[in-house]
Amino acid sequence: MSDSEHGDGCIFCKIIAGDIPSQRVYEDESVYAFKDANPKAKIHVLIVPRRHYANVAELAKADPRTLAHIVEVAQSIADQEFHGAYRLIFNSGEDAGQSVFHVHAHVMTGEVLPE
Ligand code: AMP
Ligand code: ZN
């Protein structure tokens, strides 16, 4: 297994561990949510599973309950911030814009979003 498969050196594993600071929005036993450092919407939150998976397909295969839970957490953030409306994005693969290879849901909400 490669280092990235273990999560060694992974920036989001370090955020979850508290070794890199973040603006926490929500956490529980399986996920951690924090503000994106470069927001693309009024509210832009990243939700990550505490366990390291490289992408959403790996998470879906290994732990579908946590993937479903990420959707629930996204919904509850949007319920609080913007009457339940939100965009949920998983960039998967470098050519699709994924730059951090610890699966993360982008939750964008808090304002009317462009198409
Ligand atoms: P992606 O390009 O889909 O892999 O998304 C990675 C996201 O992580 C980008 O939107 C970055 O702005 C965000 N990001 C990278 N480093 C940090 C950090 N230390 N704290 C918060 N967000 C970060
Ligand atoms: Zn990681």
Short mmCIF file of N, CA, C and O and ligand atoms in Angstrom, two decimals:
data_model
loop_
_atom_site.label_atom_id
_atom_site.label_comp_id
_atom_site.label_asym_id
_atom_site.label_seq_id
_atom_site.Cartn_x
_atom_site.Cartn_y
_atom_site.Cartn_z
N MET A 1 0.84 -1.22 0.00
CA MET A 1 0.00 0.00 0.00
C MET A 1 0.87 1.25 0.00
O MET A 1 1.91 1.30 0.65
N SER A 2 0.44 2.25 -0.70
CA SER A 2 1.19 3.51 -0.74
C SER A 2 0.94 4.31 0.53
O SER A 2 0.01 4.04 1.29
N ASP A 3 1.78 5.33 0.74
CA ASP A 3 1.58 6.21 1.89
C ASP A 3 0.21 6.86 1.86
O ASP A 3 -0.45 7.00 2.88
N SER A 4 -0.22 7.28 0.65
CA SER A 4 -1.50 7.99 0.59
C SER A 4 -2.65 7.06 0.94
O SER A 4 -3.65 7.49 1.51
N GLU A 5 -2.50 5.76 0.66
CA GLU A 5 -3.56 4.83 1.04
C GLU A 5 -3.64 4.70 2.56
O GLU A 5 -4.70 4.51 3.12
N HIS A 6 -2.49 4.82 3.22
CA HIS A 6 -2.48 4.79 4.69
C HIS A 6 -2.87 6.13 5.29
O HIS A 6 -3.19 6.21 6.47
N GLY A 7 -2.78 7.19 4.50
CA GLY A 7 -3.05 8.51 5.05
C GLY A 7 -1.81 9.20 5.61
O GLY A 7 -1.91 10.30 6.13
N ASP A 8 -0.65 8.57 5.54
CA ASP A 8 0.57 9.23 6.03
C ASP A 8 0.82 10.48 5.21
O ASP A 8 0.80 10.44 3.99
N GLY A 9 1.06 11.60 5.91
CA GLY A 9 1.33 12.84 5.18
C GLY A 9 0.09 13.48 4.61
O GLY A 9 0.20 14.49 3.91
N CYS A 10 -1.08 12.94 4.90
CA CYS A 10 -2.31 13.48 4.33
C CYS A 10 -2.75 14.72 5.12
O CYS A 10 -2.90 14.67 6.35
N ILE A 11 -2.96 15.82 4.42
CA ILE A 11 -3.30 17.08 5.08
C ILE A 11 -4.64 16.97 5.83
O ILE A 11 -4.78 17.53 6.93
N PHE A 12 -5.60 16.23 5.29
CA PHE A 12 -6.89 16.15 5.99
C PHE A 12 -6.81 15.22 7.19
O PHE A 12 -7.47 15.47 8.21
N CYS A 13 -5.99 14.17 7.13
CA CYS A 13 -5.76 13.36 8.34
C CYS A 13 -5.13 14.23 9.44
O CYS A 13 -5.49 14.10 10.62
N LYS A 14 -4.24 15.15 9.05
CA LYS A 14 -3.61 16.04 10.04
C LYS A 14 -4.63 17.02 10.61
O LYS A 14 -4.58 17.35 11.81
N ILE A 15 -5.55 17.49 9.78
CA ILE A 15 -6.61 18.38 10.28
C ILE A 15 -7.49 17.63 11.27
O ILE A 15 -7.81 18.14 12.36
N ILE A 16 -7.88 16.41 10.93
CA ILE A 16 -8.74 15.61 11.82
C ILE A 16 -8.02 15.36 13.15
O ILE A 16 -8.64 15.43 14.22
N ALA A 17 -6.72 15.12 13.09
CA ALA A 17 -5.93 14.86 14.31
C ALA A 17 -5.68 16.13 15.12
O ALA A 17 -5.21 16.06 16.26
N GLY A 18 -5.97 17.29 14.51
CA GLY A 18 -5.73 18.56 15.20
C GLY A 18 -4.30 19.07 15.05
O GLY A 18 -3.90 20.04 15.69
N ASP A 19 -3.53 18.42 14.18
CA ASP A 19 -2.13 18.84 13.97
C ASP A 19 -2.02 20.03 13.03
O ASP A 19 -1.00 20.71 13.01
N ILE A 20 -3.06 20.25 12.23
CA ILE A 20 -3.16 21.45 11.38
C ILE A 20 -4.47 22.12 11.78
O ILE A 20 -5.50 21.44 11.89
N PRO A 21 -4.45 23.45 12.04
CA PRO A 21 -5.67 24.11 12.48
C PRO A 21 -6.75 24.15 11.40
O PRO A 21 -6.43 24.17 10.20
N SER A 22 -8.00 24.16 11.84
CA SER A 22 -9.12 24.28 10.91
C SER A 22 -10.27 24.96 11.65
O SER A 22 -10.27 25.02 12.88
N GLN A 23 -11.22 25.46 10.88
CA GLN A 23 -12.42 26.06 11.47
C GLN A 23 -13.52 25.01 11.49
O GLN A 23 -14.21 24.78 10.50
N ARG A 24 -13.65 24.34 12.63
CA ARG A 24 -14.58 23.22 12.76
C ARG A 24 -16.02 23.70 12.67
O ARG A 24 -16.38 24.70 13.28
N VAL A 25 -16.82 22.96 11.95
CA VAL A 25 -18.25 23.24 11.82
C VAL A 25 -19.06 22.17 12.54
O VAL A 25 -20.10 22.45 13.14
N TYR A 26 -18.58 20.94 12.48
CA TYR A 26 -19.31 19.79 13.05
C TYR A 26 -18.34 18.63 13.18
O TYR A 26 -17.43 18.49 12.36
N GLU A 27 -18.56 17.80 14.19
CA GLU A 27 -17.81 16.53 14.24
C GLU A 27 -18.59 15.51 15.03
O GLU A 27 -19.40 15.85 15.90
N ASP A 28 -18.37 14.26 14.71
CA ASP A 28 -18.90 13.15 15.50
C ASP A 28 -17.93 11.99 15.37
O ASP A 28 -16.78 12.18 14.94
N GLU A 29 -18.38 10.79 15.73
CA GLU A 29 -17.43 9.66 15.77
C GLU A 29 -16.93 9.23 14.39
O GLU A 29 -15.87 8.65 14.27
N SER A 30 -17.66 9.57 13.34
CA SER A 30 -17.24 9.07 12.02
C SER A 30 -16.83 10.16 11.03
O SER A 30 -16.15 9.85 10.04
N VAL A 31 -17.25 11.42 11.25
CA VAL A 31 -16.91 12.47 10.29
C VAL A 31 -16.44 13.75 10.99
O VAL A 31 -16.72 13.97 12.17
N TYR A 32 -15.76 14.59 10.21
CA TYR A 32 -15.30 15.90 10.68
C TYR A 32 -15.62 16.90 9.56
O TYR A 32 -15.41 16.59 8.37
N ALA A 33 -16.17 18.05 9.93
CA ALA A 33 -16.53 19.07 8.93
C ALA A 33 -15.89 20.39 9.31
O ALA A 33 -15.88 20.77 10.49
N PHE A 34 -15.34 21.08 8.31
CA PHE A 34 -14.62 22.34 8.56
C PHE A 34 -14.75 23.25 7.35
O PHE A 34 -15.07 22.81 6.24
N LYS A 35 -14.50 24.55 7.59
CA LYS A 35 -14.64 25.53 6.51
C LYS A 35 -13.53 25.37 5.48
O LYS A 35 -12.35 25.21 5.86
N ASP A 36 -13.88 25.42 4.21
CA ASP A 36 -12.88 25.40 3.14
C ASP A 36 -12.05 26.68 3.24
O ASP A 36 -12.60 27.78 3.40
N ALA A 37 -10.73 26.55 3.12
CA ALA A 37 -9.83 27.70 3.24
C ALA A 37 -9.97 28.67 2.08
O ALA A 37 -9.57 29.83 2.19
N ASN A 38 -10.52 28.20 0.97
CA ASN A 38 -10.66 29.04 -0.22
C ASN A 38 -12.11 28.95 -0.71
O ASN A 38 -12.39 28.30 -1.73
N PRO A 39 -13.04 29.57 0.05
CA PRO A 39 -14.46 29.32 -0.21
C PRO A 39 -14.92 29.77 -1.59
O PRO A 39 -14.55 30.84 -2.06
N LYS A 40 -15.77 28.91 -2.20
CA LYS A 40 -16.32 29.20 -3.53
C LYS A 40 -17.81 29.56 -3.42
O LYS A 40 -18.48 29.69 -4.45
N ALA A 41 -18.31 29.67 -2.20
CA ALA A 41 -19.70 30.08 -1.95
C ALA A 41 -19.72 30.72 -0.57
O ALA A 41 -18.74 30.61 0.19
N LYS A 42 -20.83 31.40 -0.25
CA LYS A 42 -20.91 32.09 1.05
C LYS A 42 -20.61 31.12 2.20
O LYS A 42 -19.87 31.44 3.11
N ILE A 43 -21.22 29.94 2.12
CA ILE A 43 -20.88 28.86 3.06
C ILE A 43 -20.28 27.73 2.23
O ILE A 43 -20.94 27.19 1.33
N HIS A 44 -19.04 27.39 2.52
CA HIS A 44 -18.35 26.31 1.80
C HIS A 44 -17.64 25.46 2.85
O HIS A 44 -16.62 25.87 3.42
N VAL A 45 -18.22 24.29 3.10
CA VAL A 45 -17.74 23.39 4.15
C VAL A 45 -17.27 22.10 3.50
O VAL A 45 -17.85 21.64 2.51
N LEU A 46 -16.21 21.55 4.05
CA LEU A 46 -15.74 20.22 3.64
C LEU A 46 -16.11 19.22 4.72
O LEU A 46 -15.87 19.49 5.92
N ILE A 47 -16.70 18.10 4.31
CA ILE A 47 -17.01 17.01 5.26
C ILE A 47 -16.14 15.83 4.89
O ILE A 47 -16.15 15.39 3.72
N VAL A 48 -15.40 15.32 5.86
CA VAL A 48 -14.49 14.19 5.59
C VAL A 48 -14.75 13.06 6.59
O VAL A 48 -15.05 13.32 7.76
N PRO A 49 -14.63 11.81 6.13
CA PRO A 49 -14.67 10.71 7.09
C PRO A 49 -13.38 10.72 7.90
O PRO A 49 -12.32 11.11 7.39
N ARG A 50 -13.48 10.32 9.17
CA ARG A 50 -12.26 10.28 9.99
C ARG A 50 -11.25 9.27 9.43
O ARG A 50 -10.05 9.49 9.51
N ARG A 51 -11.76 8.18 8.87
CA ARG A 51 -10.86 7.18 8.27
C ARG A 51 -10.48 7.63 6.87
O ARG A 51 -11.30 8.18 6.14
N HIS A 52 -9.25 7.36 6.51
CA HIS A 52 -8.72 7.81 5.22
C HIS A 52 -9.14 6.89 4.09
O HIS A 52 -8.79 5.70 4.07
N TYR A 53 -9.88 7.44 3.12
CA TYR A 53 -10.15 6.80 1.83
C TYR A 53 -9.79 7.82 0.77
O TYR A 53 -10.05 9.02 0.94
N ALA A 54 -9.26 7.36 -0.36
CA ALA A 54 -8.73 8.30 -1.35
C ALA A 54 -9.83 9.06 -2.08
O ALA A 54 -9.64 10.22 -2.47
N ASN A 55 -10.97 8.41 -2.28
CA ASN A 55 -12.02 9.05 -3.09
C ASN A 55 -13.37 8.48 -2.71
O ASN A 55 -13.48 7.53 -1.92
N VAL A 56 -14.42 9.04 -3.31
CA VAL A 56 -15.78 8.68 -2.89
C VAL A 56 -16.11 7.23 -3.26
O VAL A 56 -16.87 6.57 -2.54
N ALA A 57 -15.56 6.73 -4.35
CA ALA A 57 -15.85 5.34 -4.73
C ALA A 57 -15.26 4.37 -3.70
O ALA A 57 -15.90 3.38 -3.34
N GLU A 58 -14.05 4.67 -3.21
CA GLU A 58 -13.45 3.82 -2.17
C GLU A 58 -14.28 3.86 -0.89
O GLU A 58 -14.49 2.83 -0.24
N LEU A 59 -14.76 5.05 -0.55
CA LEU A 59 -15.60 5.17 0.65
C LEU A 59 -16.91 4.41 0.47
O LEU A 59 -17.35 3.69 1.37
N ALA A 60 -17.53 4.56 -0.70
CA ALA A 60 -18.81 3.88 -0.97
C ALA A 60 -18.66 2.37 -0.84
O ALA A 60 -19.54 1.69 -0.31
N LYS A 61 -17.53 1.85 -1.32
CA LYS A 61 -17.31 0.41 -1.29
C LYS A 61 -17.04 -0.08 0.13
O LYS A 61 -17.59 -1.08 0.57
N ALA A 62 -16.19 0.67 0.85
CA ALA A 62 -15.73 0.20 2.16
C ALA A 62 -16.71 0.54 3.28
O ALA A 62 -16.81 -0.19 4.26
N ASP A 63 -17.40 1.66 3.16
CA ASP A 63 -18.18 2.16 4.31
C ASP A 63 -19.38 3.00 3.83
O ASP A 63 -19.41 4.22 4.03
N PRO A 64 -20.35 2.35 3.17
CA PRO A 64 -21.48 3.11 2.62
C PRO A 64 -22.29 3.86 3.67
O PRO A 64 -22.88 4.90 3.38
N ARG A 65 -22.30 3.36 4.90
CA ARG A 65 -23.05 4.07 5.95
C ARG A 65 -22.45 5.45 6.21
O ARG A 65 -23.18 6.42 6.41
N THR A 66 -21.14 5.53 6.22
CA THR A 66 -20.51 6.83 6.44
C THR A 66 -20.75 7.76 5.26
O THR A 66 -20.96 8.97 5.45
N LEU A 67 -20.79 7.22 4.04
CA LEU A 67 -21.12 8.07 2.89
C LEU A 67 -22.53 8.63 3.04
O LEU A 67 -22.76 9.82 2.83
N ALA A 68 -23.48 7.77 3.43
CA ALA A 68 -24.85 8.26 3.65
C ALA A 68 -24.88 9.28 4.78
O ALA A 68 -25.62 10.28 4.72
N HIS A 69 -24.08 9.07 5.80
CA HIS A 69 -24.04 10.00 6.93
C HIS A 69 -23.51 11.36 6.49
O HIS A 69 -23.98 12.40 6.95
N ILE A 70 -22.53 11.36 5.58
CA ILE A 70 -22.01 12.64 5.06
C ILE A 70 -23.14 13.43 4.39
O ILE A 70 -23.24 14.65 4.55
N VAL A 71 -24.00 12.74 3.67
CA VAL A 71 -25.15 13.42 3.04
C VAL A 71 -26.08 14.00 4.11
O VAL A 71 -26.54 15.14 4.00
N GLU A 72 -26.31 13.24 5.17
CA GLU A 72 -27.16 13.75 6.28
C GLU A 72 -26.56 15.00 6.91
O GLU A 72 -27.27 15.96 7.22
N VAL A 73 -25.24 14.96 7.12
CA VAL A 73 -24.59 16.12 7.75
C VAL A 73 -24.67 17.33 6.83
O VAL A 73 -24.92 18.46 7.27
N ALA A 74 -24.47 17.11 5.53
CA ALA A 74 -24.59 18.21 4.56
C ALA A 74 -25.99 18.82 4.62
O ALA A 74 -26.16 20.04 4.64
N GLN A 75 -27.00 17.95 4.68
CA GLN A 75 -28.38 18.44 4.74
C GLN A 75 -28.59 19.26 6.00
O GLN A 75 -29.22 20.33 5.96
N SER A 76 -28.06 18.80 7.12
CA SER A 76 -28.32 19.54 8.35
C SER A 76 -27.59 20.88 8.36
O SER A 76 -28.11 21.87 8.89
N ILE A 77 -26.41 20.95 7.75
CA ILE A 77 -25.72 22.25 7.63
C ILE A 77 -26.57 23.20 6.79
O ILE A 77 -26.80 24.37 7.14
N ALA A 78 -27.10 22.69 5.67
CA ALA A 78 -27.92 23.53 4.78
C ALA A 78 -29.25 23.90 5.43
O ALA A 78 -29.76 25.00 5.22
N ASP A 79 -29.80 23.01 6.25
CA ASP A 79 -31.03 23.34 6.99
C ASP A 79 -30.79 24.54 7.90
O ASP A 79 -31.63 25.43 8.02
N GLN A 80 -29.62 24.56 8.54
CA GLN A 80 -29.29 25.66 9.46
C GLN A 80 -28.95 26.93 8.70
O GLN A 80 -29.25 28.03 9.15
N GLU A 81 -28.27 26.80 7.57
CA GLU A 81 -27.70 27.97 6.89
C GLU A 81 -28.55 28.56 5.78
O GLU A 81 -28.42 29.74 5.46
N PHE A 82 -29.40 27.70 5.12
CA PHE A 82 -30.05 28.19 3.91
C PHE A 82 -31.26 27.32 3.55
O PHE A 82 -31.28 26.69 2.49
N HIS A 83 -32.23 27.27 4.40
CA HIS A 83 -33.50 26.56 4.19
C HIS A 83 -33.34 25.24 3.41
O HIS A 83 -34.17 24.87 2.57
N GLY A 84 -32.26 24.54 3.69
CA GLY A 84 -32.09 23.17 3.18
C GLY A 84 -31.58 23.05 1.76
O GLY A 84 -31.47 21.94 1.25
N ALA A 85 -31.24 24.19 1.12
CA ALA A 85 -30.74 24.11 -0.26
C ALA A 85 -29.20 24.11 -0.26
O ALA A 85 -28.58 24.92 0.44
N TYR A 86 -28.63 23.23 -1.04
CA TYR A 86 -27.16 23.12 -1.06
C TYR A 86 -26.70 22.37 -2.30
O TYR A 86 -27.47 21.68 -2.95
N ARG A 87 -25.42 22.54 -2.59
CA ARG A 87 -24.75 21.76 -3.64
C ARG A 87 -23.74 20.86 -2.96
O ARG A 87 -23.01 21.31 -2.06
N LEU A 88 -23.68 19.59 -3.38
CA LEU A 88 -22.77 18.61 -2.78
C LEU A 88 -21.88 18.05 -3.89
O LEU A 88 -22.39 17.49 -4.86
N ILE A 89 -20.57 18.25 -3.75
CA ILE A 89 -19.63 17.87 -4.82
C ILE A 89 -18.52 16.99 -4.26
O ILE A 89 -17.93 17.31 -3.22
N PHE A 90 -18.25 15.90 -4.97
CA PHE A 90 -17.06 15.08 -4.70
C PHE A 90 -16.21 15.11 -5.97
O PHE A 90 -16.56 14.43 -6.95
N ASN A 91 -15.16 15.88 -5.98
CA ASN A 91 -14.24 15.80 -7.11
C ASN A 91 -13.48 14.49 -6.98
O ASN A 91 -12.97 14.15 -5.91
N SER A 92 -13.44 13.73 -8.06
CA SER A 92 -12.83 12.40 -8.02
C SER A 92 -11.83 12.26 -9.15
O SER A 92 -12.22 12.15 -10.32
N GLY A 93 -10.54 12.28 -8.79
CA GLY A 93 -9.48 12.20 -9.79
C GLY A 93 -8.92 13.57 -10.09
O GLY A 93 -9.64 14.57 -10.11
N GLU A 94 -7.61 13.59 -10.34
CA GLU A 94 -6.91 14.85 -10.59
C GLU A 94 -7.54 15.63 -11.75
O GLU A 94 -7.69 16.84 -11.68
N ASP A 95 -7.92 14.92 -12.79
CA ASP A 95 -8.46 15.60 -13.98
C ASP A 95 -9.87 16.12 -13.76
O ASP A 95 -10.40 16.83 -14.62
N ALA A 96 -10.48 15.77 -12.63
CA ALA A 96 -11.78 16.33 -12.27
C ALA A 96 -11.64 17.42 -11.21
O ALA A 96 -12.65 17.92 -10.70
N GLY A 97 -10.39 17.75 -10.86
CA GLY A 97 -10.17 18.83 -9.91
C GLY A 97 -9.88 18.37 -8.49
O GLY A 97 -9.80 19.20 -7.59
N GLN A 98 -9.71 17.06 -8.28
CA GLN A 98 -9.38 16.61 -6.92
C GLN A 98 -7.91 16.91 -6.65
O GLN A 98 -7.03 16.52 -7.42
N SER A 99 -7.66 17.65 -5.55
CA SER A 99 -6.28 18.00 -5.21
C SER A 99 -5.85 17.41 -3.88
O SER A 99 -4.66 17.37 -3.58
N VAL A 100 -6.80 16.97 -3.06
CA VAL A 100 -6.49 16.32 -1.79
C VAL A 100 -7.10 14.92 -1.86
O VAL A 100 -8.32 14.77 -2.06
N PHE A 101 -6.24 13.89 -1.66
CA PHE A 101 -6.69 12.52 -1.90
C PHE A 101 -7.10 11.83 -0.60
O PHE A 101 -6.72 10.68 -0.34
N HIS A 102 -7.88 12.57 0.17
CA HIS A 102 -8.66 12.06 1.31
C HIS A 102 -10.08 12.51 0.98
O HIS A 102 -10.34 13.73 0.90
N VAL A 103 -10.97 11.55 0.76
CA VAL A 103 -12.29 11.90 0.24
C VAL A 103 -12.94 13.02 1.06
O VAL A 103 -12.90 13.01 2.29
N HIS A 104 -13.51 13.98 0.35
CA HIS A 104 -14.17 15.11 1.02
C HIS A 104 -15.36 15.55 0.18
O HIS A 104 -15.27 15.66 -1.04
N ALA A 105 -16.46 15.82 0.88
CA ALA A 105 -17.64 16.40 0.24
C ALA A 105 -17.54 17.91 0.37
O ALA A 105 -17.33 18.43 1.46
N HIS A 106 -17.67 18.61 -0.76
CA HIS A 106 -17.80 20.07 -0.72
C HIS A 106 -19.29 20.37 -0.53
O HIS A 106 -20.11 19.97 -1.37
N VAL A 107 -19.64 21.09 0.52
CA VAL A 107 -21.01 21.54 0.74
C VAL A 107 -21.03 23.04 0.49
O VAL A 107 -20.34 23.80 1.18
N MET A 108 -21.80 23.45 -0.51
CA MET A 108 -21.92 24.88 -0.83
C MET A 108 -23.36 25.30 -0.62
O MET A 108 -24.28 24.69 -1.17
N THR A 109 -23.49 26.37 0.18
CA THR A 109 -24.83 26.81 0.54
C THR A 109 -24.73 28.24 1.07
O THR A 109 -23.72 28.92 0.90
N GLY A 110 -25.81 28.74 1.66
CA GLY A 110 -25.81 30.06 2.27
C GLY A 110 -26.21 31.18 1.35
O GLY A 110 -26.35 32.33 1.78
N GLU A 111 -26.39 30.87 0.06
CA GLU A 111 -26.78 31.88 -0.93
C GLU A 111 -27.31 31.15 -2.16
O GLU A 111 -27.08 29.95 -2.34
N VAL A 112 -28.00 31.89 -3.02
CA VAL A 112 -28.44 31.32 -4.29
C VAL A 112 -27.18 31.06 -5.12
O VAL A 112 -26.34 31.95 -5.30
N LEU A 113 -27.02 29.82 -5.60
CA LEU A 113 -25.81 29.44 -6.32
C LEU A 113 -25.98 29.61 -7.82
O LEU A 113 -27.07 29.35 -8.35
N PRO A 114 -24.92 30.02 -8.51
CA PRO A 114 -25.00 30.08 -9.98
C PRO A 114 -25.14 28.68 -10.56
O PRO A 114 -24.72 27.72 -9.93
N GLU A 115 -25.69 28.56 -11.75
CA GLU A 115 -25.92 27.24 -12.34
C GLU A 115 -24.62 26.51 -12.66
O GLU A 115 -23.60 27.06 -12.84
P1 AMP B 1 -10.46 19.31 -4.12
O1 AMP B 1 -9.80 20.25 -5.09
O2 AMP B 1 -11.82 18.84 -4.51
O3 AMP B 1 -9.53 18.16 -3.75
O4 AMP B 1 -10.71 20.17 -2.81
C1 AMP B 1 -9.72 20.44 -1.87
C2 AMP B 1 -10.21 21.61 -1.09
O5 AMP B 1 -9.49 21.66 0.12
C3 AMP B 1 -10.03 22.96 -1.78
O6 AMP B 1 -11.30 23.58 -1.95
C4 AMP B 1 -9.13 23.74 -0.82
O7 AMP B 1 -9.50 25.09 -0.73
C5 AMP B 1 -9.34 23.01 0.48
N1 AMP B 1 -8.25 23.04 1.42
C6 AMP B 1 -6.95 22.71 1.18
N2 AMP B 1 -6.22 22.84 2.30
C7 AMP B 1 -7.07 23.25 3.27
C8 AMP B 1 -6.93 23.57 4.66
N3 AMP B 1 -5.75 23.46 5.30
N4 AMP B 1 -8.02 24.00 5.33
C9 AMP B 1 -9.21 24.10 4.72
N5 AMP B 1 -9.42 23.80 3.42
C10 AMP B 1 -8.36 23.39 2.70
ZN ZN B 2 -6.22 11.35 5.06
#
